[in-house]
Short mmCIF file of C-alpha atoms in Angstrom, two decimals:
data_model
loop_
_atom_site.label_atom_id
_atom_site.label_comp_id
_atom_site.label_asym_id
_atom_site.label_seq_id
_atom_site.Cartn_x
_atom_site.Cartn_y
_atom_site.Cartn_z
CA UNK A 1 82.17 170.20 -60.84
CA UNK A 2 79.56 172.88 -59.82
CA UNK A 3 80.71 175.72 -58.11
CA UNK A 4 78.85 179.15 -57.24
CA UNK A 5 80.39 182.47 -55.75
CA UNK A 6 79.69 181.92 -51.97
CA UNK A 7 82.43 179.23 -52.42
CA UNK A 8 85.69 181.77 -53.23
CA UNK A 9 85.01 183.64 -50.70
CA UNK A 10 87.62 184.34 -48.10
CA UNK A 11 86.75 184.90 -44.53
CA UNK A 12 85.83 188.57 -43.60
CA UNK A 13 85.43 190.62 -40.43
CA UNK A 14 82.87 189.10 -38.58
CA UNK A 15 81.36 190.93 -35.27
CA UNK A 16 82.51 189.70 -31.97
CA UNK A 17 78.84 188.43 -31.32
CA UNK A 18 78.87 186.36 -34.04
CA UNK A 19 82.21 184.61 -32.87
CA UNK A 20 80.29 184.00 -29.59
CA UNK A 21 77.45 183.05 -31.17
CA UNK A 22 79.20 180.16 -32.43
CA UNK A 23 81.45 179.37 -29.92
CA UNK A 24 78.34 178.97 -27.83
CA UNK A 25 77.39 176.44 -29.97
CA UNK A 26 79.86 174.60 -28.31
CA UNK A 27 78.52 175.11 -24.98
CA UNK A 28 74.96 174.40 -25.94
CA UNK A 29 76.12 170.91 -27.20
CA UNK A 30 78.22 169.97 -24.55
CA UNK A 31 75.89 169.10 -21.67
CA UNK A 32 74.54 166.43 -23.91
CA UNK A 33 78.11 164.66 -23.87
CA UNK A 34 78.55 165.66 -20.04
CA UNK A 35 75.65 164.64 -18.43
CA UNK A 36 73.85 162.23 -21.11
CA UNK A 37 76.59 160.40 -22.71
CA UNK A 38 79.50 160.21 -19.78
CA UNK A 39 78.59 160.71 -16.29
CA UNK A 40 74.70 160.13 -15.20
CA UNK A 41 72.71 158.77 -18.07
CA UNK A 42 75.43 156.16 -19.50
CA UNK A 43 76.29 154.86 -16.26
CA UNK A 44 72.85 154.58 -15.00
CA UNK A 45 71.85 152.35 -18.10
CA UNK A 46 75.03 150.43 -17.36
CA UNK A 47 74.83 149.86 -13.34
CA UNK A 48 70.77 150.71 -12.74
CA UNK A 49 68.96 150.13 -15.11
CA UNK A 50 69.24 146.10 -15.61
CA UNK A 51 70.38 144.12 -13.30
CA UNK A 52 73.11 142.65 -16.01
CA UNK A 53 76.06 145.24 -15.63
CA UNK A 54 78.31 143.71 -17.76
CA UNK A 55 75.76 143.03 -20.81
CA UNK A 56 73.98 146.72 -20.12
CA UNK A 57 77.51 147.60 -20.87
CA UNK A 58 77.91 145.53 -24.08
CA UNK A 59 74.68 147.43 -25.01
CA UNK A 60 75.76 150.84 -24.59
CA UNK A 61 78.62 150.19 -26.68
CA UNK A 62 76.98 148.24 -29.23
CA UNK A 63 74.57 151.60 -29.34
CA UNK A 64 77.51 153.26 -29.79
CA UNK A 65 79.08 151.39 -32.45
CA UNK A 66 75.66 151.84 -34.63
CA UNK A 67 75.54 155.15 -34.66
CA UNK A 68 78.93 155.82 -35.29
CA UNK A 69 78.41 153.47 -38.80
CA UNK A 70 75.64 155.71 -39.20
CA UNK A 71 77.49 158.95 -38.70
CA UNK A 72 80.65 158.10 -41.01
CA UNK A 73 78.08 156.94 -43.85
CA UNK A 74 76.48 160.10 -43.93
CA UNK A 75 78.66 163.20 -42.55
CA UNK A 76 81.00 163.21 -45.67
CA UNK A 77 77.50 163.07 -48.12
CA UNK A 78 75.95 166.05 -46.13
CA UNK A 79 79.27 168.51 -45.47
CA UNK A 80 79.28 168.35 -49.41
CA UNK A 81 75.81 169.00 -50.20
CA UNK A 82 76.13 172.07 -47.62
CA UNK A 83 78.81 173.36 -49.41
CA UNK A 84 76.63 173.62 -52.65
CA UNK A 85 73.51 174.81 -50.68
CA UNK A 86 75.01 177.38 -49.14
CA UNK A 87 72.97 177.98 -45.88
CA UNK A 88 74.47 175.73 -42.31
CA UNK A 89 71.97 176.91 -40.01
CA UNK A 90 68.48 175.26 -42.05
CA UNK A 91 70.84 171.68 -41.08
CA UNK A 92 71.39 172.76 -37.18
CA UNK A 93 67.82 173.07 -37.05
CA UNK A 94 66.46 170.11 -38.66
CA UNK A 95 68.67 168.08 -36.47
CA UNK A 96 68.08 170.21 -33.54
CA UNK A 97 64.60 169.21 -33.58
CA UNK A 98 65.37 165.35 -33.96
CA UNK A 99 67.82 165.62 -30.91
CA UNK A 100 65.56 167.48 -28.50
CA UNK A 101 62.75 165.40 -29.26
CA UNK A 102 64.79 162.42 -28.50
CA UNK A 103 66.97 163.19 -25.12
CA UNK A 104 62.94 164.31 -24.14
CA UNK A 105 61.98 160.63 -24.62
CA UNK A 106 65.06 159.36 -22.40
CA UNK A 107 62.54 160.03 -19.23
CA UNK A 108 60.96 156.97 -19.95
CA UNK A 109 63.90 154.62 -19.10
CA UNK A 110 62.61 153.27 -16.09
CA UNK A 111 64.60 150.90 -14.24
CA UNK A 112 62.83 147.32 -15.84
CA UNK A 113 61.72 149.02 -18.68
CA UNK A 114 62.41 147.94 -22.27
CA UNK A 115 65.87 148.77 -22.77
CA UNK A 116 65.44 148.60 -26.49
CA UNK A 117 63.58 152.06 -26.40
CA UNK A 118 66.48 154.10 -24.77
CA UNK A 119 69.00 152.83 -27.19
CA UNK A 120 66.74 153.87 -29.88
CA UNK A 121 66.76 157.25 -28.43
CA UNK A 122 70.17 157.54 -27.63
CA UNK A 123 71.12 156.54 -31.41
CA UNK A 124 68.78 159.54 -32.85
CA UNK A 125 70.29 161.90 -30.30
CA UNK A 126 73.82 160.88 -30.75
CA UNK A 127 73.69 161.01 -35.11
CA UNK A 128 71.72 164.38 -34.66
CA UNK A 129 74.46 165.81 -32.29
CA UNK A 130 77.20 164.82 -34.68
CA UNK A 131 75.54 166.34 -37.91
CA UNK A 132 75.07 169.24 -36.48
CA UNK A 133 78.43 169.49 -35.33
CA UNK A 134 79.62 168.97 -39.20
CA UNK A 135 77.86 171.62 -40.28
CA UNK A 136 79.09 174.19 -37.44
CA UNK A 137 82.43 173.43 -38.06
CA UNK A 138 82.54 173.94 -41.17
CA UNK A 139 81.59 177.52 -40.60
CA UNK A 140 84.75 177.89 -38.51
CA UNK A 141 87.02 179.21 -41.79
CA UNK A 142 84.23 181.31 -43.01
CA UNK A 143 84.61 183.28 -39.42
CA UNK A 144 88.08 183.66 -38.26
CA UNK A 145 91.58 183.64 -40.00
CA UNK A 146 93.93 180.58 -39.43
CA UNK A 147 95.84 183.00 -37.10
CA UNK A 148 93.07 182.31 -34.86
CA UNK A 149 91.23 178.90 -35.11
CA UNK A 150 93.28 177.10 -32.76
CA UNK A 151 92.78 179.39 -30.14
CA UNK A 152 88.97 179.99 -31.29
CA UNK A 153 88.59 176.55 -31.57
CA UNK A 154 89.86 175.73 -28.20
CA UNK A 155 88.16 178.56 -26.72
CA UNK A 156 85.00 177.47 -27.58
CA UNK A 157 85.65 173.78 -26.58
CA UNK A 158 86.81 175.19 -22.88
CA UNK A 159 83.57 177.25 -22.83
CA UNK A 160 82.05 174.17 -23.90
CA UNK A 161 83.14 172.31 -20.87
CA UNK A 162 82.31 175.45 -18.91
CA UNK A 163 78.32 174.72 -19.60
CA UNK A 164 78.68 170.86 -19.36
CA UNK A 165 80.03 171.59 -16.04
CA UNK A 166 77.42 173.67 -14.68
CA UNK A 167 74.67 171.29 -15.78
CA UNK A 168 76.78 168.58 -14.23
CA UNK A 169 77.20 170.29 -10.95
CA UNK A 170 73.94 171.62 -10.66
CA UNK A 171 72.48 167.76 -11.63
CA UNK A 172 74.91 166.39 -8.71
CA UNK A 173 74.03 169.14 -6.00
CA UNK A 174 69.78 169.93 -6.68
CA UNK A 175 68.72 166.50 -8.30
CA UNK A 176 71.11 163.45 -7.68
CA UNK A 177 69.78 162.10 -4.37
CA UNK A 178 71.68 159.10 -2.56
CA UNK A 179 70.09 155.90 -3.11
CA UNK A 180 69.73 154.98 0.37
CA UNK A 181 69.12 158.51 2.08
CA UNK A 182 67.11 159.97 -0.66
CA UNK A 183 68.96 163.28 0.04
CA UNK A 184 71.35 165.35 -2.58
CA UNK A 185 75.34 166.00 -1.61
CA UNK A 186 74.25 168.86 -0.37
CA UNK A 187 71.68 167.50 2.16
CA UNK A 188 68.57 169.04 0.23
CA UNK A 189 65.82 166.79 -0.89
CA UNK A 190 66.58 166.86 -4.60
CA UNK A 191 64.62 169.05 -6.76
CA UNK A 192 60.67 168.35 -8.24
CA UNK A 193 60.68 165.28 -5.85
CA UNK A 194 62.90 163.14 -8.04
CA UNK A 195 63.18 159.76 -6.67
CA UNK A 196 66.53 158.17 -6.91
CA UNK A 197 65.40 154.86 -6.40
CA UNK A 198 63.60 155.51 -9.90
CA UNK A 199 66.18 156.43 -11.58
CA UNK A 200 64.47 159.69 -11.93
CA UNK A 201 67.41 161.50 -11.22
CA UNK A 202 69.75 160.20 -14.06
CA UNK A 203 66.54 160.34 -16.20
CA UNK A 204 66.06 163.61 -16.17
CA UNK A 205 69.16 164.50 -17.46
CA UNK A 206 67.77 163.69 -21.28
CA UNK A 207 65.33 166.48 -20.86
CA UNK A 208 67.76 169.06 -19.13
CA UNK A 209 70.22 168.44 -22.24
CA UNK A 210 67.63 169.33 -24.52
CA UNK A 211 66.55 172.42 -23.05
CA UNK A 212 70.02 173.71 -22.38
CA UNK A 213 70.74 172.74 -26.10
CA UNK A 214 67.60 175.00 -27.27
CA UNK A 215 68.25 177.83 -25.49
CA UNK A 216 71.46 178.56 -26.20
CA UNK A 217 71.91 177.30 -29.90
CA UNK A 218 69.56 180.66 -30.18
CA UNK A 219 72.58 182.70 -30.24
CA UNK A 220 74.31 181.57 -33.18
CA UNK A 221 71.06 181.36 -35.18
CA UNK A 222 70.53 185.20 -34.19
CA UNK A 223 73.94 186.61 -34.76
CA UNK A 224 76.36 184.60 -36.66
CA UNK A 225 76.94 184.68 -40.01
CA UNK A 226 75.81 181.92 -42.37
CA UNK A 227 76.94 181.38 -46.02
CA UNK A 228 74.75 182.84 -48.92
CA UNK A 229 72.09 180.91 -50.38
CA UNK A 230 73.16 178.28 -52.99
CA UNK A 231 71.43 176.03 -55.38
CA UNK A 232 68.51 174.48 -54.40
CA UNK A 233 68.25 171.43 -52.16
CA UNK A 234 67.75 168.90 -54.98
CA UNK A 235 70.31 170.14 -56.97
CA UNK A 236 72.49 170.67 -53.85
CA UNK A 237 72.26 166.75 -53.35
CA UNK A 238 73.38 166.29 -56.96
CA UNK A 239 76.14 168.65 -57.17
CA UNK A 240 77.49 167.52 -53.69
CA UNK A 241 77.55 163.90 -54.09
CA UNK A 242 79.60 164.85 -57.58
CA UNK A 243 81.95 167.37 -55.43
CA UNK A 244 82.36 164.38 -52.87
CA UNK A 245 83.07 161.98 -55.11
CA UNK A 246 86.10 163.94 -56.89
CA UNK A 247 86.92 165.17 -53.21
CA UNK A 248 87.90 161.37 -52.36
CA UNK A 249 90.10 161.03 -55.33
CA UNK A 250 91.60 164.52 -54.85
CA UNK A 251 92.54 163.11 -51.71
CA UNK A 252 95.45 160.51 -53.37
CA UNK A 253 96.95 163.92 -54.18
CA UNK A 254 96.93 165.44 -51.32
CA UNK A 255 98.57 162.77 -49.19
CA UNK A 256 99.62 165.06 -46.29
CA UNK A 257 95.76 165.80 -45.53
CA UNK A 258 94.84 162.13 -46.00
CA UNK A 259 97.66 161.21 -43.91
CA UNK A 260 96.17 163.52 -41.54
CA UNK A 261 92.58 161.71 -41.66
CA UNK A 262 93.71 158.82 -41.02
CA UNK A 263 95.82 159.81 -38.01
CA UNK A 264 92.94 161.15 -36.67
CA UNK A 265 90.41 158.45 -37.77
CA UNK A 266 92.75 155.76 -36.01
CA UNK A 267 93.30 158.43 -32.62
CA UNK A 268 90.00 159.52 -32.12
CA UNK A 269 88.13 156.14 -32.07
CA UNK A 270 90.21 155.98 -28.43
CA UNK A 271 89.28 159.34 -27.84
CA UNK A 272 85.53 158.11 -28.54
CA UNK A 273 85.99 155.25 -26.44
CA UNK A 274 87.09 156.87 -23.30
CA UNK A 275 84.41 160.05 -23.92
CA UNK A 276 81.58 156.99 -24.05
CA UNK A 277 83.11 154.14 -21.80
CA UNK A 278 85.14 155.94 -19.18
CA UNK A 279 82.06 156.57 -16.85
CA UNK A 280 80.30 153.47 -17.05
CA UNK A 281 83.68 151.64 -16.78
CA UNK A 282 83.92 153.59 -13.34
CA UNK A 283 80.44 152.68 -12.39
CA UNK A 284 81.27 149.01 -13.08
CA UNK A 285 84.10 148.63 -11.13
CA UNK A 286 83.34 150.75 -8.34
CA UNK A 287 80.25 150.68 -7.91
CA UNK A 288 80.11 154.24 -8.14
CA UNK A 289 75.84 155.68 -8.55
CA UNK A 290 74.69 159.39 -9.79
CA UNK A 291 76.98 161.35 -7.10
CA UNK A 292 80.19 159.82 -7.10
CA UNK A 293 79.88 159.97 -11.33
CA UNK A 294 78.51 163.17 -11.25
CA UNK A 295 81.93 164.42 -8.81
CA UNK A 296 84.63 162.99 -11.22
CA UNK A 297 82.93 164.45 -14.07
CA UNK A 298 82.67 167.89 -12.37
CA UNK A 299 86.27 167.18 -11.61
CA UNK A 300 87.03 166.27 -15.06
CA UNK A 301 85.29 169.02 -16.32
CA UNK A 302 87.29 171.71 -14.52
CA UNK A 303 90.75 170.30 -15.36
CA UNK A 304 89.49 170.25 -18.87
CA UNK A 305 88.42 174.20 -19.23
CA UNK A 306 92.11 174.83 -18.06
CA UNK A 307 93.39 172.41 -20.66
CA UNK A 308 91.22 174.17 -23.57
CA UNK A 309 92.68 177.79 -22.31
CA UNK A 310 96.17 176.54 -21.81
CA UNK A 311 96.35 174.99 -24.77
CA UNK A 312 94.60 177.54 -27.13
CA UNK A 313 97.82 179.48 -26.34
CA UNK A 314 100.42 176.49 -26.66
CA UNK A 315 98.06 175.94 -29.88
CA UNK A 316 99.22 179.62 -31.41
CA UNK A 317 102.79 179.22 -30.43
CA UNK A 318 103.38 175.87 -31.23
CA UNK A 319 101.29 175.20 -33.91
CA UNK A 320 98.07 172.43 -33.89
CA UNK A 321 100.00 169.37 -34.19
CA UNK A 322 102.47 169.68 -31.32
CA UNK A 323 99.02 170.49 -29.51
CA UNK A 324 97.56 167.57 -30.36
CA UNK A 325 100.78 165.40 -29.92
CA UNK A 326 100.72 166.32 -26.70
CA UNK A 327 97.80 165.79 -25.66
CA UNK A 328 97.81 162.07 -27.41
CA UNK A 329 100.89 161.17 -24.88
CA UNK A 330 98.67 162.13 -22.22
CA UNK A 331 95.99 160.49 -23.11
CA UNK A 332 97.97 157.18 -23.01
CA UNK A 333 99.25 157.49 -19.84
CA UNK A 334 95.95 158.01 -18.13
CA UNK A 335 94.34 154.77 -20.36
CA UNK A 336 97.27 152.56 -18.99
CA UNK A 337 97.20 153.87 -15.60
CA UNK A 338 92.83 153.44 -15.76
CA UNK A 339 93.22 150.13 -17.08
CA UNK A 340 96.06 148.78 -14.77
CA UNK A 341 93.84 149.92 -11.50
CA UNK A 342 91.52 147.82 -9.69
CA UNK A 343 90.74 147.38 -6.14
CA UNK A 344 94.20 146.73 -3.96
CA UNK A 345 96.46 147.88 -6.93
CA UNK A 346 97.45 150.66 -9.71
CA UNK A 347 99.89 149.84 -12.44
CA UNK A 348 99.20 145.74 -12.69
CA UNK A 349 100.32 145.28 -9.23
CA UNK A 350 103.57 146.20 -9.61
CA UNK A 351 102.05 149.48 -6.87
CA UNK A 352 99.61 147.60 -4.16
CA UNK A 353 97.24 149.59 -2.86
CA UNK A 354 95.50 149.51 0.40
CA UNK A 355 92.10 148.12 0.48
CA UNK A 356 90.91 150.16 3.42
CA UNK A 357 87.47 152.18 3.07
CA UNK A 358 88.25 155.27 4.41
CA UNK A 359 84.85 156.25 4.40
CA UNK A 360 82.99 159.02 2.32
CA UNK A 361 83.22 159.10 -1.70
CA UNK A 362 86.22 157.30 -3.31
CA UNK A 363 87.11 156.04 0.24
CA UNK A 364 89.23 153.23 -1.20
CA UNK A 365 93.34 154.17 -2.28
CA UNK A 366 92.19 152.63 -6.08
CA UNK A 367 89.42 154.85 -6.42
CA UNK A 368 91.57 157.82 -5.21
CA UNK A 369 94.85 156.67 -7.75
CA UNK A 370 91.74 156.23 -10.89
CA UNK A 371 91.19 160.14 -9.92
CA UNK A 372 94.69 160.88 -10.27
CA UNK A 373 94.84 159.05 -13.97
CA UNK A 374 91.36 160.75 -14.79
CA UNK A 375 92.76 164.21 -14.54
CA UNK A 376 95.20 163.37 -17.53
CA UNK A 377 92.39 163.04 -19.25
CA UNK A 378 90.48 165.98 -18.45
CA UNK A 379 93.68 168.09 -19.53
CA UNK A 380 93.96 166.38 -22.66
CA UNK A 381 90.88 165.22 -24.23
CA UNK A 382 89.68 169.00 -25.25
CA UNK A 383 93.00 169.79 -26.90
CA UNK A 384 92.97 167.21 -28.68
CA UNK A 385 89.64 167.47 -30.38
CA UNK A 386 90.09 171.47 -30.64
CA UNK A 387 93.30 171.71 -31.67
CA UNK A 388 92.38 168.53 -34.39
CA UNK A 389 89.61 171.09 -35.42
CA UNK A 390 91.71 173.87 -36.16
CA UNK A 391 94.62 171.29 -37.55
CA UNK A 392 92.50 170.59 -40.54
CA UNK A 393 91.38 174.59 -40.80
CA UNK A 394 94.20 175.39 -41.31
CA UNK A 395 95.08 172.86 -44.28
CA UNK A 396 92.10 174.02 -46.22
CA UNK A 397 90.38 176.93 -47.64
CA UNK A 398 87.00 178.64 -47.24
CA UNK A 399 85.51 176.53 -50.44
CA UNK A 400 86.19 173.23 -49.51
CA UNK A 401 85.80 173.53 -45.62
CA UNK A 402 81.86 171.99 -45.98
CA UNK A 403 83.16 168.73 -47.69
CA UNK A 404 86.67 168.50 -45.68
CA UNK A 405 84.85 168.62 -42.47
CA UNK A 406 82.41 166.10 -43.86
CA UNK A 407 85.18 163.60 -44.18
CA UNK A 408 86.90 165.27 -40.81
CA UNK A 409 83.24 163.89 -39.05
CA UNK A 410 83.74 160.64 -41.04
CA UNK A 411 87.19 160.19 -39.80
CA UNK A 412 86.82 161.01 -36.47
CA UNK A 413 83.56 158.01 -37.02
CA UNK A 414 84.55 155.73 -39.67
CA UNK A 415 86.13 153.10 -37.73
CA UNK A 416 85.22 154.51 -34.10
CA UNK A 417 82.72 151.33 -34.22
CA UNK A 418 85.95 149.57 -34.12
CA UNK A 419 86.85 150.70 -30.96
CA UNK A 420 83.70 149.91 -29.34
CA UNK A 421 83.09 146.48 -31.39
CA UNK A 422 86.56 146.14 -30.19
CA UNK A 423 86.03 146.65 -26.28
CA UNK A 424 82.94 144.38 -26.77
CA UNK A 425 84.66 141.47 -27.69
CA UNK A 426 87.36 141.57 -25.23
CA UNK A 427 84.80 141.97 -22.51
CA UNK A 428 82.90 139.30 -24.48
CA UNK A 429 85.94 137.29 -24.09
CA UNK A 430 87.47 137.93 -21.27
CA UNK A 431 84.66 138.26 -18.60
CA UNK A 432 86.13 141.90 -18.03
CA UNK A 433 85.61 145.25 -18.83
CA UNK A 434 89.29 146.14 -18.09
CA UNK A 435 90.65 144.18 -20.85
CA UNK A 436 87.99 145.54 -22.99
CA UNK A 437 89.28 149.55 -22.01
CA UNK A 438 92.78 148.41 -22.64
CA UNK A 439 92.36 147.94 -26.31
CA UNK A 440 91.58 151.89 -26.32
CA UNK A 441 95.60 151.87 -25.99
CA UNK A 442 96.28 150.25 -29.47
CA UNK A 443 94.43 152.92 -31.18
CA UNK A 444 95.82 156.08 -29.31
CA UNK A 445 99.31 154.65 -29.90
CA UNK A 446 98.43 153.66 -33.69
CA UNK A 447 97.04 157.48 -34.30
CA UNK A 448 99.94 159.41 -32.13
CA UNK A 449 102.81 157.47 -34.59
CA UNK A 450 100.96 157.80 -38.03
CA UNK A 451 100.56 162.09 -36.77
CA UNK A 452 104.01 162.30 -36.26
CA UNK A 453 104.97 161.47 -40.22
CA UNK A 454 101.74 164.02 -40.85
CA UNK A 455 103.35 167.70 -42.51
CA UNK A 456 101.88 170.64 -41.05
CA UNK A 457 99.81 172.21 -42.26
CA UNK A 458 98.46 169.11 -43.67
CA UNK A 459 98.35 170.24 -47.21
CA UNK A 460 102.25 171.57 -47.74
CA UNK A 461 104.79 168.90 -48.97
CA UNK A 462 107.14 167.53 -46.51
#
């Protein structure tokens, strides 16, 4: 096994700028997820762009599904060649250029146009996002003590949601126009004459990400930290596929962290699902277009930066896993109470609801009641990712973090295609995307029981 000094080294005092260099990482990437992924993008390529809803849907997941094979493949192979080439930030950047160039393309998905071309797009953005994301984790240890991470972690998360937000809201209020009336929620012709009817105004969002993401990437590359210089790249490749190779069978050793990975692998593929399906799932059943998305995301959004402060303090006193325990439980209440809604009804029927139009957005009482369950998971679904984060830095040291959070990414991605395969075939099946959401249940359920036999920190003995 290969080793070189920058790997014993223990985290030192690192300038507040640098801290908020990387946290704003966080909230450079986010918008991407927000806007792109969720709320206006997604469910325009589900509800606008074809005129097949259902099989647009099958699409977007399949795209999921593919890049998410993609991702687990190759996040383990390239945490451990960081870790023997020293540097993060030459990664972030070679991604970073792959991802811009790619959410800049996503203007062309004109409503008619080749859908193939989009998905394309959407799978180089979405493997470039999560690469990137390996490698700036894995800087986490290197910054702060494990006194800190969870709140750190979450902090940056919450500030994360802070930036997808404001992209979000300022989409919604300056460029979302009403189909009909051409005008924004706010009455204003939307901004640089974008025509809804075009699609122009969840289009745009591709382009928006990737500027946002540009800008303010900048400040980590300017005033955080990176590792020292290691080997060199080709030797890098050798020595980490070696160090990832003896990092899988150290892992039958350490059974509390691979318990751990596979809690997560099992929990997060229903995180993944309801990050990726919840807003076109909306969009399906409602009937909801760029404004009424764009309003339960903002919603969503500010729930979530409470969650991510909240729990960055219930993550200190508590510890990661109760954190993350929690916010499972929530999580499963929301995805029964999403999945158990439909016009007329919440929880199966067993609650009828009235199918009056009360006019305005979500006019109808099931529209109102799929708020209520949405807010669950705008609490929750920070915490658990941040406090997951810092779970795992706290189970490992400074030398190992590159490879661990390799595997982290490939847990969090190595059956997530499940999860999407799996809502395919149900809606396949079925006829209906609700019984494709509810399989998201089996695998929050699945991860929440294997956590709770999971030591903490991962790598004592029980």
């Amino acid at each position: 096994m290969v080793t070189t000094e920058i790997r014993d080294e223990a985290p030192a005092k690192v300038p507040a700028r640098g801290i908020w260099g990387w946290m704003f990482f966080d909230w450079a990437a986010q918008p991407f997820f927000t806007v792109v992924t969720t709320f206006i993008f997604g469910p325009y390529f589900v509800a606008r762009l074809t005129a097949d809803p259902v099989a647009a849907q099958t699409t977007w997941s399949n795209m999921a599904t593919i890049s998410s094979v993609i991702i687990a493949v190759l996040s383990p192979v390239l945490g451990s060649i960081a870790d023997q080439s020293g540097r993060r930030k030459p990664w972030i950047a070679f991604f970073a250029v792959i991802k811009i160039a790619s959410l800049f393309c996503l203007w062309s998905a004109a409503p008619g146009s080749p859908i193939i071309y989009p998905v394309i797009f959407m799978i180089l953005a979405s493997i470039s996002a999560e690469f990137s994301i390996v490698f700036n984790d894995s800087m986490m240890p290197r910054l702060v003590s494990k006194d800190d991470v969870g709140r750190v972690s979450n902090a940056a998360w919450g500030l994360g949601y802070l930036g997808g937000m404001i992209v979000l809201i300022a989409v919604v209020a300056l460029l979302a126009g009403n189909p009909q009336t051409g005008k924004t929620i706010l009455g204003l012709t939307p901004l640089f004459g974008l025509d809804a009817a075009l699609g122009e105004d969840a289009r745009i969002t591709g382009p928006i990400a990737a500027v946002w993401y540009f800008l303010f990437i900048l400040p980590m590359f300017f005033f955080t930290p990176d590792a020292a210089r290691g080997l060199p790249l080709a030797a890098a490749v050798r020595s980490g596929l070696r160090e990832l190779k003896a990092t899988l069978s150290e892992l039958k050793r350490r059974r509390g962290i691979s318990l751990f990975l596979i809690a997560r692998m099992i929990y997060q593929d229903g995180v993944n699902g309801l990050l990726i399906l919840g807003g076109t799932f909306a969009a399906g059943m409602f009937g909801w277009a760029t404004i009424e998305i764009g309003i339960y995301g903002i919603i969503l959004n500010i729930v979530a930066i409470f969650g991510c402060f909240i729990a960055g303090y219930v993550d200190r006193w508590l510890g990661s896993k109760i954190t993350v325990v929690i916010s499972l439980a929530l999580l499963l209440v929301a995805t029964f109470g999403i999945v158990s809604t439909g016009p007329g009804f919440t929880l199966f029927g067993l609650v009828p609801l009235s199918t009056v139009d009360s006019g305005g957005l979500f006019g109808t009482a099931a529209e109102k009641a799929y708020i209520g369950y949405g807010l669950l998971i705008g609490i929750a679904f920070g915490p658990v990712q941040a406090s997951s984060r810092s779970f795992l830095a706290r189970s490992v040291s400074v030398a190992e973090a590159g490879r661990y959070f390799g595997i982290y990414a490939l847990s969090g991605r190595a059956t997530s295609f499940m999860a999407t395969l799996f809502f395919s075939l149900m809606t396949y099946w079925s006829g209906s995307a609700r019984f494709g959401m509810a399989t998201l249940v089996i695998f929050l359920a699945g991860g929440l029981l294997l956590l709770l036999r999971t030591p903490y920190p991962a790598d004592r003995a029980k």
